[in-house]
Amino acid sequence: MVYRDFKGLKLSGLGMGNMRLPVVDGDDSKIDYAEAERIIDYAYEHGVNYFDTAYAYHNGSSELAVRQALSKYPRESYYLADKFPGYDLANMPKVKEIFEEQLQKCGVDYFDYYLIHAMSGERYDLYRDCGAFEIIPQLKREGRVRHFGMSFHDKAEVLDQILTEYPQIEVVQIQFNYVDYEDPSVESRKCYQVCC
């Protein structure tokens, strides 16, 4: 496995997203927990130490599957990312409440990475208005979040604006693949360049 340095941490060059785990009878909310655990174990045993989940993945079941698989390993041996789901407007006033629920579902005391989920120009003001940009850094100061970030789905100009206004953002997950590298609707290359 190739590892990269992130603020003194040795992160695997490949992480494991848990958005598309195996399911039972085609029902996205019914994860095949035994098979998901086998896959996560395989990744872990082959050097992957970054695992990503989110509140909405598998209709709320992804966090439970990640807990089942990772709970057997020492907490300090992997890095866990989760995301606040403000894309659902009903969640906006519940940043702290949802955060507590996510910790419980994942069976951890802290998240290594806690991201604002699916940030875009359209959602930017909504996330600011709900206090996410203040609450999550406060959770970091309390030691319950190690690194504050966002997943991002918009143009490079919007990303640059957000990072300029909130330089405390440490991590940005962008939609990055070679098919979309020069696609003007995705701007993978331009977004990557803003992050660098």
mmCIF file of C-alpha atoms in Angstrom:
data_model
loop_
_atom_site.group_PDB
_atom_site.id
_atom_site.type_symbol
_atom_site.label_atom_id
_atom_site.label_comp_id
_atom_site.label_asym_id
_atom_site.label_seq_id
_atom_site.Cartn_x
_atom_site.Cartn_y
_atom_site.Cartn_z
ATOM 1 C CA MET A 1 0.000 0.000 0.000
ATOM 2 C CA VAL A 2 1.154 3.510 -0.755
ATOM 3 C CA TYR A 3 0.772 5.892 2.180
ATOM 4 C CA ARG A 4 0.602 9.665 2.170
ATOM 5 C CA ASP A 5 1.396 12.095 4.925
ATOM 6 C CA PHE A 6 -1.475 14.240 6.196
ATOM 7 C CA LYS A 7 -0.437 16.475 9.072
ATOM 8 C CA GLY A 8 1.801 13.756 10.456
ATOM 9 C CA LEU A 9 -0.685 10.940 9.844
ATOM 10 C CA LYS A 10 0.149 8.026 7.568
ATOM 11 C CA LEU A 11 -2.978 7.686 5.393
ATOM 12 C CA SER A 12 -3.427 4.929 2.858
ATOM 13 C CA GLY A 13 -3.376 6.205 -0.711
ATOM 14 C CA LEU A 14 -6.616 4.323 -1.257
ATOM 15 C CA GLY A 15 -9.508 4.731 1.123
ATOM 16 C CA MET A 16 -12.663 2.683 1.311
ATOM 17 C CA GLY A 17 -15.960 4.420 0.730
ATOM 18 C CA ASN A 18 -18.992 2.673 2.169
ATOM 19 C CA MET A 19 -21.702 4.117 -0.022
ATOM 20 C CA ARG A 20 -22.194 1.001 -2.136
ATOM 21 C CA LEU A 21 -21.935 -2.044 0.077
ATOM 22 C CA PRO A 22 -23.506 -5.392 -0.904
ATOM 23 C CA VAL A 23 -27.235 -5.554 -0.184
ATOM 24 C CA VAL A 24 -29.920 -8.184 0.237
ATOM 25 C CA ASP A 25 -32.606 -8.598 -2.453
ATOM 26 C CA GLY A 26 -31.629 -5.338 -4.145
ATOM 27 C CA ASP A 27 -32.839 -3.272 -1.180
ATOM 28 C CA ASP A 28 -30.284 -0.508 -0.568
ATOM 29 C CA SER A 29 -31.293 -0.223 3.098
ATOM 30 C CA LYS A 30 -30.618 -3.932 3.772
ATOM 31 C CA ILE A 31 -26.879 -4.421 3.826
ATOM 32 C CA ASP A 32 -25.475 -7.927 3.633
ATOM 33 C CA TYR A 33 -23.503 -7.390 6.842
ATOM 34 C CA ALA A 34 -21.430 -10.561 6.585
ATOM 35 C CA GLU A 35 -20.291 -9.738 3.057
ATOM 36 C CA ALA A 36 -19.715 -6.060 3.907
ATOM 37 C CA GLU A 37 -17.582 -7.103 6.861
ATOM 38 C CA ARG A 38 -15.586 -9.463 4.666
ATOM 39 C CA ILE A 39 -14.893 -6.634 2.191
ATOM 40 C CA ILE A 40 -13.946 -4.109 4.899
ATOM 41 C CA ASP A 41 -11.728 -6.723 6.578
ATOM 42 C CA TYR A 42 -9.994 -7.394 3.262
ATOM 43 C CA ALA A 43 -9.316 -3.689 2.763
ATOM 44 C CA TYR A 44 -8.025 -3.276 6.317
ATOM 45 C CA GLU A 45 -5.831 -6.381 6.127
ATOM 46 C CA HIS A 46 -4.308 -5.095 2.878
ATOM 47 C CA GLY A 47 -3.297 -1.741 4.307
ATOM 48 C CA VAL A 48 -6.314 0.502 3.830
ATOM 49 C CA ASN A 49 -6.672 2.660 6.927
ATOM 50 C CA TYR A 50 -9.077 5.391 5.735
ATOM 51 C CA PHE A 51 -12.777 4.497 5.827
ATOM 52 C CA ASP A 52 -15.546 6.835 4.761
ATOM 53 C CA THR A 53 -19.247 6.651 5.552
ATOM 54 C CA ALA A 54 -22.185 9.042 5.754
ATOM 55 C CA TYR A 55 -25.518 9.458 7.486
ATOM 56 C CA ALA A 56 -27.572 8.727 4.374
ATOM 57 C CA TYR A 57 -25.554 5.915 2.834
ATOM 58 C CA HIS A 58 -27.719 2.811 2.586
ATOM 59 C CA ASN A 59 -30.590 4.745 4.190
ATOM 60 C CA GLY A 60 -28.657 5.025 7.437
ATOM 61 C CA SER A 61 -27.249 1.494 7.563
ATOM 62 C CA SER A 62 -23.714 2.151 6.295
ATOM 63 C CA GLU A 63 -22.541 3.557 9.630
ATOM 64 C CA LEU A 64 -23.789 0.393 11.359
ATOM 65 C CA ALA A 65 -21.957 -1.852 8.899
ATOM 66 C CA VAL A 66 -18.750 0.123 9.370
ATOM 67 C CA ARG A 67 -19.129 -0.208 13.132
ATOM 68 C CA GLN A 68 -19.599 -3.961 12.918
ATOM 69 C CA ALA A 69 -16.531 -4.415 10.746
ATOM 70 C CA LEU A 70 -14.105 -1.970 12.357
ATOM 71 C CA SER A 71 -14.983 -2.465 16.022
ATOM 72 C CA LYS A 72 -12.673 -5.475 16.257
ATOM 73 C CA TYR A 73 -9.626 -3.372 15.360
ATOM 74 C CA PRO A 74 -7.777 -0.923 17.639
ATOM 75 C CA ARG A 75 -9.357 2.517 17.195
ATOM 76 C CA GLU A 76 -5.994 4.159 16.615
ATOM 77 C CA SER A 77 -5.255 1.784 13.693
ATOM 78 C CA TYR A 78 -7.727 3.355 11.251
ATOM 79 C CA TYR A 79 -9.120 6.748 10.315
ATOM 80 C CA LEU A 80 -12.872 7.219 10.075
ATOM 81 C CA ALA A 81 -14.668 9.925 8.123
ATOM 82 C CA ASP A 82 -18.368 10.728 8.465
ATOM 83 C CA LYS A 83 -20.499 13.573 7.149
ATOM 84 C CA PHE A 84 -23.188 15.951 8.382
ATOM 85 C CA PRO A 85 -26.231 15.588 6.055
ATOM 86 C CA GLY A 86 -27.389 19.166 5.596
ATOM 87 C CA TYR A 87 -28.502 18.484 2.028
ATOM 88 C CA ASP A 88 -31.730 17.386 3.756
ATOM 89 C CA LEU A 89 -33.085 20.729 4.973
ATOM 90 C CA ALA A 90 -34.880 19.068 7.890
ATOM 91 C CA ASN A 91 -31.442 18.218 9.317
ATOM 92 C CA MET A 92 -30.084 21.758 9.304
ATOM 93 C CA PRO A 93 -31.040 22.677 12.883
ATOM 94 C CA LYS A 94 -29.739 19.329 14.205
ATOM 95 C CA VAL A 95 -25.971 19.493 13.682
ATOM 96 C CA LYS A 96 -25.077 18.436 17.239
ATOM 97 C CA GLU A 97 -27.936 15.961 17.577
ATOM 98 C CA ILE A 98 -27.048 14.150 14.353
ATOM 99 C CA PHE A 99 -23.346 14.193 15.235
ATOM 100 C CA GLU A 100 -24.085 12.404 18.531
ATOM 101 C CA GLU A 101 -26.246 9.851 16.715
ATOM 102 C CA GLN A 102 -23.468 9.204 14.202
ATOM 103 C CA LEU A 103 -20.880 8.621 16.920
ATOM 104 C CA GLN A 104 -23.217 6.098 18.519
ATOM 105 C CA LYS A 105 -24.002 4.333 15.239
ATOM 106 C CA CYS A 106 -20.301 4.086 14.385
ATOM 107 C CA GLY A 107 -19.407 3.021 17.926
ATOM 108 C CA VAL A 108 -16.635 5.614 18.326
ATOM 109 C CA ASP A 109 -15.855 8.537 20.624
ATOM 110 C CA TYR A 110 -14.560 10.797 17.851
ATOM 111 C CA PHE A 111 -14.315 11.091 14.082
ATOM 112 C CA ASP A 112 -10.932 11.549 12.487
ATOM 113 C CA TYR A 113 -12.622 13.499 9.702
ATOM 114 C CA TYR A 114 -16.026 15.126 9.914
ATOM 115 C CA LEU A 115 -17.250 16.669 6.706
ATOM 116 C CA ILE A 116 -20.098 18.890 5.650
ATOM 117 C CA HIS A 117 -21.782 16.677 3.068
ATOM 118 C CA ALA A 118 -22.389 17.594 -0.565
ATOM 119 C CA MET A 119 -21.374 21.244 -0.359
ATOM 120 C CA SER A 120 -22.326 23.377 -3.329
ATOM 121 C CA GLY A 121 -22.983 27.016 -4.076
ATOM 122 C CA GLU A 122 -26.685 26.323 -3.691
ATOM 123 C CA ARG A 123 -26.217 24.860 -0.196
ATOM 124 C CA TYR A 124 -23.440 27.145 1.036
ATOM 125 C CA ASP A 125 -25.691 29.728 2.713
ATOM 126 C CA LEU A 126 -27.832 26.989 4.240
ATOM 127 C CA TYR A 127 -24.791 25.388 5.901
ATOM 128 C CA ARG A 128 -23.608 28.789 7.124
ATOM 129 C CA ASP A 129 -27.060 29.687 8.466
ATOM 130 C CA CYS A 130 -27.365 26.442 10.469
ATOM 131 C CA GLY A 131 -24.040 27.099 12.175
ATOM 132 C CA ALA A 132 -22.166 24.090 10.762
ATOM 133 C CA PHE A 133 -19.065 26.199 10.110
ATOM 134 C CA GLU A 134 -18.940 27.122 13.802
ATOM 135 C CA ILE A 135 -20.268 23.953 15.439
ATOM 136 C CA ILE A 136 -17.909 21.488 13.758
ATOM 137 C CA PRO A 137 -14.765 23.510 14.597
ATOM 138 C CA GLN A 138 -16.057 23.650 18.184
ATOM 139 C CA LEU A 139 -16.370 19.844 18.165
ATOM 140 C CA LYS A 140 -12.771 19.776 16.940
ATOM 141 C CA ARG A 141 -11.644 21.978 19.823
ATOM 142 C CA GLU A 142 -13.385 19.514 22.164
ATOM 143 C CA GLY A 143 -11.406 16.616 20.620
ATOM 144 C CA ARG A 144 -14.490 14.918 19.194
ATOM 145 C CA VAL A 145 -13.488 15.731 15.606
ATOM 146 C CA ARG A 146 -9.844 15.577 14.591
ATOM 147 C CA HIS A 147 -10.116 17.265 11.161
ATOM 148 C CA PHE A 148 -12.862 19.450 9.685
ATOM 149 C CA GLY A 149 -13.785 19.273 6.025
ATOM 150 C CA MET A 150 -16.430 19.011 3.363
ATOM 151 C CA SER A 151 -17.380 16.906 0.402
ATOM 152 C CA PHE A 152 -17.832 19.189 -2.574
ATOM 153 C CA HIS A 153 -19.964 19.026 -5.725
ATOM 154 C CA ASP A 154 -19.771 22.259 -7.695
ATOM 155 C CA LYS A 155 -17.468 24.451 -9.743
ATOM 156 C CA ALA A 156 -13.921 25.458 -8.860
ATOM 157 C CA GLU A 157 -14.919 29.110 -8.443
ATOM 158 C CA VAL A 158 -17.372 28.170 -5.668
ATOM 159 C CA LEU A 159 -14.779 25.959 -4.001
ATOM 160 C CA ASP A 160 -12.242 28.775 -4.051
ATOM 161 C CA GLN A 161 -14.768 31.163 -2.474
ATOM 162 C CA ILE A 162 -15.591 28.746 0.349
ATOM 163 C CA LEU A 163 -11.956 27.937 1.117
ATOM 164 C CA THR A 164 -11.096 31.633 1.089
ATOM 165 C CA GLU A 165 -13.917 32.446 3.520
ATOM 166 C CA TYR A 166 -13.301 29.382 5.720
ATOM 167 C CA PRO A 167 -9.563 28.642 5.715
ATOM 168 C CA GLN A 168 -10.046 26.358 8.752
ATOM 169 C CA ILE A 169 -11.369 23.678 6.365
ATOM 170 C CA GLU A 170 -8.608 21.067 6.309
ATOM 171 C CA VAL A 171 -10.050 18.396 4.025
ATOM 172 C CA VAL A 172 -12.016 18.541 0.783
ATOM 173 C CA GLN A 173 -13.406 15.462 -0.922
ATOM 174 C CA ILE A 174 -13.992 16.338 -4.569
ATOM 175 C CA GLN A 175 -15.489 14.402 -7.429
ATOM 176 C CA PHE A 176 -12.220 13.403 -9.049
ATOM 177 C CA ASN A 177 -11.841 10.889 -11.807
ATOM 178 C CA TYR A 178 -10.096 10.887 -15.133
ATOM 179 C CA VAL A 179 -13.320 10.711 -17.137
ATOM 180 C CA ASP A 180 -14.422 14.048 -15.653
ATOM 181 C CA TYR A 181 -10.951 15.588 -15.496
ATOM 182 C CA GLU A 182 -11.668 18.202 -18.174
ATOM 183 C CA ASP A 183 -15.487 17.955 -18.152
ATOM 184 C CA PRO A 184 -16.746 21.558 -17.853
ATOM 185 C CA SER A 185 -19.784 20.448 -15.847
ATOM 186 C CA VAL A 186 -17.605 18.796 -13.159
ATOM 187 C CA GLU A 187 -14.271 20.657 -13.361
ATOM 188 C CA SER A 188 -12.276 17.885 -11.669
ATOM 189 C CA ARG A 189 -8.917 19.339 -12.679
ATOM 190 C CA LYS A 190 -9.833 22.891 -11.701
ATOM 191 C CA CYS A 191 -11.248 21.812 -8.323
ATOM 192 C CA TYR A 192 -8.119 19.746 -7.677
ATOM 193 C CA GLN A 193 -5.955 22.758 -8.478
ATOM 194 C CA VAL A 194 -7.936 24.932 -6.038
ATOM 195 C CA CYS A 195 -7.271 22.343 -3.313
ATOM 196 C CA CYS A 196 -3.545 22.283 -4.038
#
